């Protein structure tokens, strides 16, 4: 897209409250599906780039399609704290696109979604 | 109709078309829908029938998409259809020594996987007849394959037609060709990378090359698990390990820079391939595959990187 500069954020620079995040990561693990009160399916996936790993929550169809090894570009994501853990989400108007698989180097540590007592104290709200 | 128009319009011997087909096959074959794959095979047949220069290259690119250790319907479909073209157009195939050698290498390797159902058994019989006829009619073209031809022939030695061929190879080599002095001559000839590589699909190569050039030692577990889940998770797929090991030994020769870094070493990948094998037969074939170049190493002709 001419005229647009979308710079990618690195996992290590994701902080609660940030919006309009563009990230490229590789999926390490996909968790089990849980049902939300309003009938949606949510899955937590562990994803990573060369700077570390983080969890992302994905809803419904997308959650069923994502596979470990997928290389994905997140656009217009945001980060929030859920149960004391930093988590990524796809925001309004954003999406997840698979751009490849396997061929991306990553570091699993540090895991930025480990429970962080500072975040629990902040009591961030998560957007639905 | 479209093909006829295309052929009439072409001023470059269909070169652009051939390059495009090769590119689609190498980069996108996995993503193509069934109707597209059928069309491509049809196009290949037309190119071959018209005797277009370079159609042999497209044939070889097609053969490369047939995955070893994979007996799913789509893969078998491709194996059957390409074989049908090669069998139908035998006279054309005979014009290219390289195509003869590659076709024999391919189908000699693949037929090992084809057993257990009437359909697969039927395919195997056609593959046997195809390979035997090329081996007997153009032995010296097949000789070009080198020592891995012996390895492949060993794997099929119990099949009656190959049992007979082995008797000739061992006791009567001149029957096959006046230039053939015996199995030792074949074993002393190193197999070129192009044969070792032709039995890996582009996707397998991409992933293995990534592992041996970018992944650091200690970080390989997930990549191994993903590769294993995609290509090595069924009992039928264990035969692929030999092809992967021959590829690592003969094709992947890391630079000194990579060798002295902490990038995943070849022995670690091979260790993984050997220790996760779930079939005894495949494991022993894989171990032999590992030593093939070592057994016949000639310091003057062979590269130490192969062993």
Short mmCIF file of C-alpha atoms in Angstrom, two decimals:
data_model
loop_
_atom_site.label_atom_id
_atom_site.label_comp_id
_atom_site.label_asym_id
_atom_site.label_seq_id
_atom_site.Cartn_x
_atom_site.Cartn_y
_atom_site.Cartn_z
CA UNK A 1 0.00 0.00 0.00
CA UNK A 2 1.78 3.20 -1.14
CA UNK A 3 2.17 5.85 1.50
CA UNK A 4 1.66 3.50 4.42
CA UNK A 5 4.51 2.63 6.67
CA UNK A 6 3.54 -0.17 8.97
CA UNK A 7 6.36 -0.87 11.36
CA UNK A 8 6.25 -4.16 13.17
CA UNK A 9 6.37 -4.25 16.93
CA UNK A 10 8.54 -6.85 18.57
CA UNK A 11 7.11 -9.14 21.23
CA UNK A 12 9.44 -7.66 23.85
CA UNK A 13 7.96 -4.21 23.26
CA UNK A 14 4.34 -5.23 23.77
CA UNK A 15 2.92 -3.52 26.86
CA UNK A 16 -0.58 -3.45 28.35
CA UNK A 17 -2.77 -0.76 26.81
CA UNK A 18 -0.92 -0.54 23.50
CA UNK A 19 -3.18 -0.51 20.43
CA UNK A 20 -2.79 -0.66 16.65
CA UNK A 21 -0.09 -3.26 17.06
CA UNK A 22 1.38 -4.98 14.03
CA UNK A 23 3.39 -8.08 14.81
CA UNK A 24 4.85 -10.99 12.92
CA UNK A 25 5.22 -14.17 14.95
CA UNK A 26 5.37 -17.92 14.72
CA UNK A 27 2.83 -20.09 16.54
CA UNK A 28 4.46 -22.40 19.08
CA UNK A 29 1.44 -23.98 20.74
CA UNK A 30 -2.32 -23.84 20.46
CA UNK A 31 -4.29 -24.36 23.65
CA UNK A 32 -7.63 -25.94 24.31
CA UNK A 33 -10.85 -24.27 23.34
CA UNK A 34 -13.02 -22.73 26.03
CA UNK A 35 -16.56 -21.45 25.58
CA UNK A 36 -17.40 -17.91 26.58
CA UNK A 37 -20.67 -16.86 28.20
CA UNK A 38 -21.97 -15.45 24.90
CA UNK A 39 -21.36 -18.68 23.00
CA UNK A 40 -18.01 -17.93 21.38
CA UNK A 41 -15.00 -20.20 21.38
CA UNK A 42 -11.71 -18.84 22.63
CA UNK A 43 -8.29 -20.38 22.31
CA UNK A 44 -5.03 -19.20 23.81
CA UNK A 45 -1.98 -19.67 21.63
CA UNK A 46 1.65 -19.27 22.53
CA UNK A 47 3.45 -17.30 19.84
CA UNK A 48 6.97 -15.93 19.54
CA UNK A 49 9.50 -13.90 17.58
CA UNK A 50 13.24 -13.57 18.10
CA UNK A 51 12.72 -11.40 21.19
CA UNK A 52 10.48 -13.69 23.21
CA UNK A 53 7.10 -15.39 23.47
CA UNK A 54 3.63 -14.17 24.38
CA UNK A 55 0.08 -15.47 24.49
CA UNK A 56 -2.59 -14.43 22.03
CA UNK A 57 -6.31 -15.07 22.44
CA UNK A 58 -8.11 -15.99 19.24
CA UNK A 59 -11.81 -16.38 18.70
CA UNK A 60 -13.96 -18.91 16.85
CA UNK A 61 -12.93 -19.95 13.31
CA UNK A 62 -9.53 -18.38 13.40
CA UNK A 63 -8.71 -20.29 16.54
CA UNK A 64 -9.56 -23.57 14.81
CA UNK A 65 -7.43 -22.81 11.78
CA UNK A 66 -4.23 -21.73 13.47
CA UNK A 67 -1.58 -24.47 13.65
CA UNK A 68 1.77 -24.67 15.44
CA UNK A 69 4.46 -23.66 12.97
CA UNK A 70 2.27 -21.08 11.22
CA UNK A 71 3.92 -17.72 10.65
CA UNK A 72 1.30 -15.02 11.12
CA UNK A 73 1.03 -11.29 10.69
CA UNK A 74 -1.23 -9.61 13.23
CA UNK A 75 -2.54 -6.21 12.21
CA UNK A 76 -4.27 -3.71 14.47
CA UNK A 77 -3.88 -5.84 17.53
CA UNK A 78 -3.89 -4.67 21.10
CA UNK A 79 -2.48 -5.89 24.37
CA UNK A 80 -4.16 -6.18 27.69
CA UNK A 81 -3.85 -8.00 30.98
CA UNK A 82 -6.06 -11.00 31.60
CA UNK A 83 -5.84 -12.80 34.94
CA UNK A 84 -2.51 -11.18 35.61
CA UNK A 85 -1.00 -12.21 32.28
CA UNK A 86 -0.12 -9.95 29.36
CA UNK A 87 -2.17 -11.09 26.35
CA UNK A 88 -2.47 -10.07 22.71
CA UNK A 89 -5.79 -9.71 20.92
CA UNK A 90 -6.96 -8.86 17.42
CA UNK A 91 -8.66 -5.47 17.54
CA UNK A 92 -11.54 -4.06 15.53
CA UNK A 93 -10.56 -3.83 11.87
CA UNK A 94 -7.52 -5.95 12.44
CA UNK A 95 -6.83 -9.51 11.50
CA UNK A 96 -4.49 -12.45 11.49
CA UNK A 97 -2.95 -13.52 8.19
CA UNK A 98 -0.88 -16.62 7.69
CA UNK A 99 2.15 -15.55 5.69
CA UNK A 100 4.21 -18.72 5.86
CA UNK A 101 5.16 -21.66 7.99
CA UNK A 102 8.15 -23.15 9.77
CA UNK A 103 10.90 -20.88 8.49
CA UNK A 104 11.20 -18.34 11.27
CA UNK A 105 13.72 -18.23 14.07
CA UNK A 106 12.29 -17.49 17.52
CA UNK A 107 13.16 -17.37 21.19
CA UNK A 108 10.80 -18.93 23.64
CA UNK A 109 12.29 -16.96 26.50
CA UNK A 110 11.46 -14.59 27.99
CA UNK A 111 7.80 -15.53 28.15
CA UNK A 112 6.12 -12.14 28.39
CA UNK A 113 2.80 -13.72 29.33
CA UNK A 114 4.03 -15.14 32.57
CA UNK A 115 1.91 -13.93 35.48
CA UNK A 116 3.21 -10.53 36.44
CA UNK A 117 2.30 -9.24 39.90
CA UNK A 118 2.65 -5.63 38.68
CA UNK A 119 -0.06 -6.22 36.13
CA UNK A 120 -2.41 -7.84 38.64
CA UNK A 121 -2.10 -4.72 40.76
CA UNK A 122 -2.97 -2.49 37.80
CA UNK A 123 -6.28 -4.30 37.24
CA UNK A 124 -6.41 -3.61 33.46
CA UNK A 125 -9.76 -4.12 31.73
CA UNK A 126 -9.86 -6.34 28.66
CA UNK A 127 -11.93 -5.33 25.65
CA UNK A 128 -14.38 -8.01 24.62
CA UNK B 1 -8.07 -25.54 -28.42
CA UNK B 2 -6.31 -23.16 -26.05
CA UNK B 3 -3.21 -25.26 -26.24
CA UNK B 4 -3.19 -25.15 -30.02
CA UNK B 5 -3.50 -21.36 -29.93
CA UNK B 6 -0.76 -21.09 -27.35
CA UNK B 7 1.55 -23.24 -29.43
CA UNK B 8 0.83 -21.21 -32.55
CA UNK B 9 1.45 -17.88 -30.85
CA UNK B 10 4.64 -18.87 -29.07
CA UNK B 11 7.82 -17.44 -30.50
CA UNK B 12 10.22 -18.65 -27.83
CA UNK B 13 9.72 -22.39 -28.02
CA UNK B 14 7.21 -22.12 -25.18
CA UNK B 15 10.04 -21.12 -22.86
CA UNK B 16 8.03 -18.68 -20.78
CA UNK B 17 5.24 -21.23 -20.44
CA UNK B 18 7.66 -23.92 -19.30
CA UNK B 19 9.31 -21.63 -16.77
CA UNK B 20 5.94 -20.61 -15.42
CA UNK B 21 4.83 -24.21 -15.07
CA UNK B 22 8.05 -25.15 -13.27
CA UNK B 23 7.61 -22.17 -10.98
CA UNK B 24 4.01 -23.03 -10.13
CA UNK B 25 4.96 -26.63 -9.46
CA UNK B 26 7.91 -25.78 -7.25
CA UNK B 27 6.33 -22.96 -5.28
CA UNK B 28 2.63 -23.65 -5.22
CA UNK B 29 1.87 -27.29 -5.92
CA UNK B 30 0.74 -27.99 -2.37
CA UNK B 31 -1.80 -25.17 -2.55
CA UNK B 32 -3.28 -26.08 -5.92
CA UNK B 33 -6.80 -27.39 -6.05
CA UNK B 34 -7.50 -30.75 -7.64
CA UNK B 35 -8.92 -29.35 -10.86
CA UNK B 36 -5.79 -27.24 -11.33
CA UNK B 37 -3.56 -30.23 -10.75
CA UNK B 38 -5.54 -32.18 -13.34
CA UNK B 39 -5.16 -29.34 -15.81
CA UNK B 40 -1.42 -29.17 -15.23
CA UNK B 41 -1.03 -32.88 -15.87
CA UNK B 42 -3.10 -32.50 -19.02
CA UNK B 43 -0.85 -29.62 -20.10
CA UNK B 44 2.24 -31.71 -19.46
CA UNK B 45 0.89 -34.46 -21.66
CA UNK B 46 0.27 -31.99 -24.48
CA UNK B 47 3.74 -30.53 -24.15
CA UNK B 48 5.26 -34.00 -24.28
CA UNK B 49 3.14 -35.09 -27.24
CA UNK B 50 4.18 -31.98 -29.16
CA UNK B 51 7.80 -32.68 -28.40
CA UNK B 52 8.36 -29.25 -26.90
CA UNK B 53 12.00 -28.76 -25.93
CA UNK B 54 12.18 -28.56 -22.16
CA UNK B 55 9.15 -30.73 -21.51
CA UNK B 56 11.53 -33.29 -19.98
CA UNK B 57 12.43 -30.67 -17.36
CA UNK B 58 8.77 -30.17 -16.54
CA UNK B 59 8.39 -33.94 -16.22
CA UNK B 60 11.18 -34.00 -13.69
CA UNK B 61 9.66 -31.11 -11.76
CA UNK B 62 6.38 -33.03 -11.66
CA UNK B 63 8.08 -36.17 -10.40
CA UNK B 64 9.65 -34.14 -7.62
CA UNK B 65 6.16 -33.32 -6.30
CA UNK B 66 5.42 -37.00 -5.68
CA UNK B 67 6.20 -37.41 -1.99
CA UNK B 68 7.96 -40.51 -0.70
CA UNK B 69 6.30 -42.34 2.17
CA UNK B 70 2.91 -40.92 1.27
CA UNK B 71 0.08 -43.17 0.12
CA UNK B 72 -2.72 -40.63 0.36
CA UNK B 73 -5.05 -40.47 -2.62
CA UNK B 74 -3.74 -37.21 -4.08
CA UNK B 75 -0.14 -38.31 -3.99
CA UNK B 76 -0.94 -41.69 -5.54
CA UNK B 77 -3.00 -39.92 -8.20
CA UNK B 78 0.03 -37.88 -9.19
CA UNK B 79 2.33 -40.93 -9.21
CA UNK B 80 -0.13 -42.81 -11.43
CA UNK B 81 -0.73 -39.97 -13.85
CA UNK B 82 2.90 -39.06 -14.40
CA UNK B 83 3.78 -42.72 -14.85
CA UNK B 84 1.02 -43.02 -17.42
CA UNK B 85 2.49 -40.16 -19.46
CA UNK B 86 5.99 -41.61 -19.23
CA UNK B 87 4.77 -45.07 -20.25
CA UNK B 88 2.63 -43.79 -23.12
CA UNK B 89 5.39 -41.56 -24.42
CA UNK B 90 8.20 -44.01 -23.92
CA UNK B 91 9.88 -43.23 -27.22
CA UNK B 92 10.07 -39.59 -26.22
CA UNK B 93 11.42 -40.47 -22.78
CA UNK B 94 14.23 -42.51 -24.33
CA UNK B 95 15.56 -39.42 -26.08
CA UNK B 96 16.74 -37.94 -22.78
CA UNK B 97 19.29 -39.94 -20.78
CA UNK B 98 18.78 -37.69 -17.77
CA UNK B 99 15.03 -38.22 -17.83
CA UNK B 100 15.53 -41.98 -18.09
CA UNK B 101 17.80 -41.94 -15.04
CA UNK B 102 15.55 -39.62 -13.03
CA UNK B 103 12.42 -41.60 -13.87
CA UNK B 104 14.06 -44.86 -12.84
CA UNK B 105 15.40 -43.30 -9.64
CA UNK B 106 11.99 -41.89 -8.84
CA UNK B 107 9.82 -44.91 -9.50
CA UNK B 108 12.31 -47.44 -8.17
CA UNK B 109 12.15 -45.51 -4.90
CA UNK B 110 8.39 -44.94 -4.92
CA UNK B 111 7.33 -48.48 -5.69
CA UNK B 112 8.61 -49.52 -2.25
CA UNK B 113 5.67 -47.60 -0.74
CA UNK B 114 3.02 -49.15 -2.98
CA UNK B 115 1.64 -52.24 -1.37
CA UNK B 116 -1.26 -53.38 0.76
CA UNK B 117 -4.27 -52.57 -1.40
CA UNK B 118 -5.24 -53.80 -4.88
CA UNK B 119 -4.89 -50.27 -6.25
CA UNK B 120 -1.39 -49.87 -4.84
CA UNK B 121 -0.38 -53.33 -5.90
CA UNK B 122 -1.58 -52.55 -9.43
CA UNK B 123 0.44 -49.35 -9.46
CA UNK B 124 3.49 -51.21 -8.20
CA UNK B 125 3.27 -53.72 -11.01
CA UNK B 126 3.22 -50.93 -13.59
CA UNK B 127 6.17 -49.26 -11.87
CA UNK B 128 8.10 -52.53 -11.84
CA UNK B 129 7.53 -53.06 -15.54
CA UNK B 130 8.45 -49.46 -16.30
CA UNK B 131 11.69 -49.55 -14.33
CA UNK B 132 12.76 -52.99 -15.52
CA UNK B 133 12.20 -52.07 -19.14
CA UNK B 134 14.29 -48.89 -18.85
CA UNK B 135 16.99 -50.66 -16.84
CA UNK B 136 17.31 -53.39 -19.42
CA UNK B 137 17.02 -51.21 -22.49
CA UNK B 138 19.10 -48.27 -21.31
CA UNK B 139 21.29 -49.66 -18.56
CA UNK B 140 24.12 -47.19 -19.04
CA UNK B 141 21.71 -44.25 -18.78
CA UNK B 142 20.58 -45.67 -15.43
CA UNK B 143 24.19 -46.33 -14.49
CA UNK B 144 24.54 -42.55 -14.33
CA UNK B 145 22.66 -42.70 -11.02
CA UNK B 146 25.70 -44.25 -9.35
CA UNK B 147 25.85 -46.17 -6.08
CA UNK B 148 22.39 -45.17 -4.83
CA UNK B 149 21.02 -47.25 -7.70
CA UNK B 150 22.40 -50.29 -5.88
CA UNK B 151 20.78 -49.12 -2.65
CA UNK B 152 17.41 -48.76 -4.37
CA UNK B 153 17.72 -52.08 -6.16
CA UNK B 154 18.55 -53.78 -2.86
CA UNK B 155 15.27 -52.51 -1.40
CA UNK B 156 13.27 -54.21 -4.16
CA UNK B 157 15.41 -57.34 -4.59
CA UNK B 158 12.65 -59.67 -3.49
CA UNK B 159 10.36 -58.67 -6.34
CA UNK B 160 10.75 -61.44 -8.98
CA UNK B 161 11.62 -59.17 -11.90
CA UNK B 162 14.31 -57.47 -9.80
CA UNK B 163 15.54 -60.75 -8.43
CA UNK B 164 16.23 -61.72 -12.03
CA UNK B 165 17.88 -58.38 -12.73
CA UNK B 166 20.14 -58.86 -9.70
CA UNK B 167 21.26 -62.23 -11.00
CA UNK B 168 22.32 -60.54 -14.23
CA UNK B 169 24.01 -57.67 -12.41
CA UNK B 170 25.99 -60.04 -10.22
CA UNK B 171 26.75 -62.91 -12.59
CA UNK B 172 26.24 -61.63 -16.10
CA UNK B 173 26.69 -57.85 -16.26
CA UNK B 174 27.56 -57.83 -19.94
CA UNK B 175 24.00 -58.87 -20.72
CA UNK B 176 22.85 -55.46 -19.51
CA UNK B 177 25.55 -53.50 -21.30
CA UNK B 178 28.94 -54.22 -22.81
CA UNK B 179 30.30 -51.27 -20.86
CA UNK B 180 29.11 -52.64 -17.53
CA UNK B 181 31.78 -54.58 -15.73
CA UNK B 182 29.85 -55.34 -12.57
CA UNK B 183 28.33 -54.04 -9.40
CA UNK B 184 31.65 -52.74 -8.05
CA UNK B 185 31.87 -50.32 -10.95
CA UNK B 186 28.47 -48.96 -9.97
CA UNK B 187 29.30 -48.78 -6.26
CA UNK B 188 32.42 -46.76 -6.97
CA UNK B 189 30.41 -44.09 -8.70
CA UNK B 190 29.15 -41.34 -6.42
CA UNK B 191 25.49 -40.38 -6.83
CA UNK B 192 24.99 -36.83 -7.98
CA UNK B 193 23.10 -34.40 -5.76
CA UNK B 194 20.39 -33.98 -8.32
CA UNK B 195 19.22 -37.55 -7.71
CA UNK B 196 19.44 -37.28 -3.95
CA UNK B 197 17.48 -34.04 -4.06
CA UNK B 198 14.82 -35.21 -6.50
CA UNK B 199 13.21 -37.41 -3.85
CA UNK B 200 12.46 -34.51 -1.57
CA UNK B 201 9.55 -32.23 -2.37
CA UNK B 202 10.34 -28.49 -2.47
CA UNK B 203 8.63 -28.02 0.89
CA UNK B 204 10.70 -30.75 2.54
CA UNK B 205 13.88 -29.21 1.15
CA UNK B 206 12.93 -25.73 2.31
CA UNK B 207 12.31 -26.94 5.84
CA UNK B 208 15.42 -29.13 6.12
CA UNK B 209 17.61 -26.40 4.69
CA UNK B 210 16.13 -23.94 7.16
CA UNK B 211 16.94 -26.31 10.02
CA UNK B 212 20.54 -26.82 8.92
CA UNK B 213 21.24 -23.15 8.24
CA UNK B 214 19.24 -21.02 10.69
CA UNK B 215 18.20 -23.07 13.69
CA UNK B 216 20.60 -23.08 16.61
CA UNK B 217 21.62 -26.31 18.31
CA UNK B 218 19.32 -26.74 21.28
CA UNK B 219 16.44 -24.94 19.61
CA UNK B 220 15.46 -27.66 17.21
CA UNK B 221 12.81 -29.56 19.12
CA UNK B 222 9.71 -27.76 17.91
CA UNK B 223 10.90 -27.74 14.28
CA UNK B 224 11.55 -31.46 14.50
CA UNK B 225 8.10 -32.04 15.95
CA UNK B 226 6.43 -29.99 13.20
CA UNK B 227 8.38 -31.73 10.45
CA UNK B 228 7.67 -35.09 11.97
CA UNK B 229 3.96 -34.35 12.32
CA UNK B 230 3.75 -33.33 8.67
CA UNK B 231 5.91 -35.94 7.00
CA UNK B 232 6.88 -38.76 9.35
CA UNK B 233 3.80 -39.54 11.41
CA UNK B 234 2.44 -42.64 9.67
CA UNK B 235 3.87 -46.18 9.43
CA UNK B 236 4.10 -45.78 5.63
CA UNK B 237 6.15 -42.64 5.94
CA UNK B 238 9.16 -44.19 7.68
CA UNK B 239 10.71 -45.01 4.29
CA UNK B 240 11.16 -41.27 3.77
CA UNK B 241 13.89 -41.22 6.43
CA UNK B 242 16.39 -42.82 4.04
CA UNK B 243 15.77 -40.12 1.45
CA UNK B 244 16.15 -37.42 4.09
CA UNK B 245 19.39 -38.92 5.41
CA UNK B 246 20.87 -39.28 1.91
CA UNK B 247 19.93 -35.66 1.30
CA UNK B 248 21.59 -34.44 4.48
CA UNK B 249 24.75 -36.44 3.74
CA UNK B 250 25.04 -35.70 0.06
CA UNK B 251 23.35 -32.36 -0.60
CA UNK B 252 23.63 -30.33 2.59
CA UNK B 253 27.26 -29.30 2.81
CA UNK B 254 27.38 -26.36 5.22
CA UNK B 255 30.00 -23.68 4.75
CA UNK B 256 32.89 -23.41 7.19
CA UNK B 257 31.16 -20.42 8.67
CA UNK B 258 28.05 -22.43 9.53
CA UNK B 259 30.10 -25.42 10.68
CA UNK B 260 31.97 -23.31 13.22
CA UNK B 261 28.79 -21.66 14.49
CA UNK B 262 26.19 -23.04 16.88
CA UNK B 263 23.81 -23.89 14.08
CA UNK B 264 22.19 -27.31 14.29
CA UNK B 265 24.81 -29.81 13.08
CA UNK B 266 24.02 -32.50 10.54
CA UNK B 267 24.75 -35.31 12.97
CA UNK B 268 22.02 -33.99 15.28
CA UNK B 269 19.41 -34.08 12.52
CA UNK B 270 20.47 -37.53 11.47
CA UNK B 271 20.38 -38.67 15.11
CA UNK B 272 16.82 -37.39 15.34
CA UNK B 273 15.82 -39.15 12.11
CA UNK B 274 17.31 -42.44 13.27
CA UNK B 275 16.08 -42.44 16.86
CA UNK B 276 12.48 -41.49 16.09
CA UNK B 277 12.00 -44.18 13.46
CA UNK B 278 9.10 -46.48 14.27
CA UNK B 279 9.94 -49.27 11.84
CA UNK B 280 12.85 -51.69 12.20
CA UNK B 281 13.16 -52.21 8.46
CA UNK B 282 13.16 -48.51 7.74
CA UNK B 283 15.66 -47.92 10.54
CA UNK B 284 18.14 -50.44 9.21
CA UNK B 285 17.76 -49.09 5.67
CA UNK B 286 18.28 -45.62 7.05
CA UNK B 287 21.47 -46.64 8.84
CA UNK B 288 22.80 -48.19 5.66
CA UNK B 289 21.89 -45.04 3.77
CA UNK B 290 24.06 -43.14 6.20
CA UNK B 291 27.13 -45.23 5.46
CA UNK B 292 26.76 -45.61 1.75
CA UNK B 293 29.28 -43.01 0.75
CA UNK B 294 31.64 -44.01 3.55
CA UNK B 295 31.79 -47.64 2.46
CA UNK B 296 33.04 -46.74 -0.99
CA UNK B 297 34.90 -43.56 -0.25
CA UNK B 298 37.62 -42.69 -2.72
CA UNK B 299 39.71 -39.75 -1.54
CA UNK B 300 40.52 -38.78 -5.08
CA UNK B 301 36.99 -38.53 -6.34
CA UNK B 302 34.70 -38.14 -3.36
CA UNK B 303 34.03 -35.28 -0.98
CA UNK B 304 34.68 -35.71 2.69
CA UNK B 305 31.50 -33.78 3.30
CA UNK B 306 29.54 -36.82 2.16
CA UNK B 307 30.73 -38.86 5.13
#
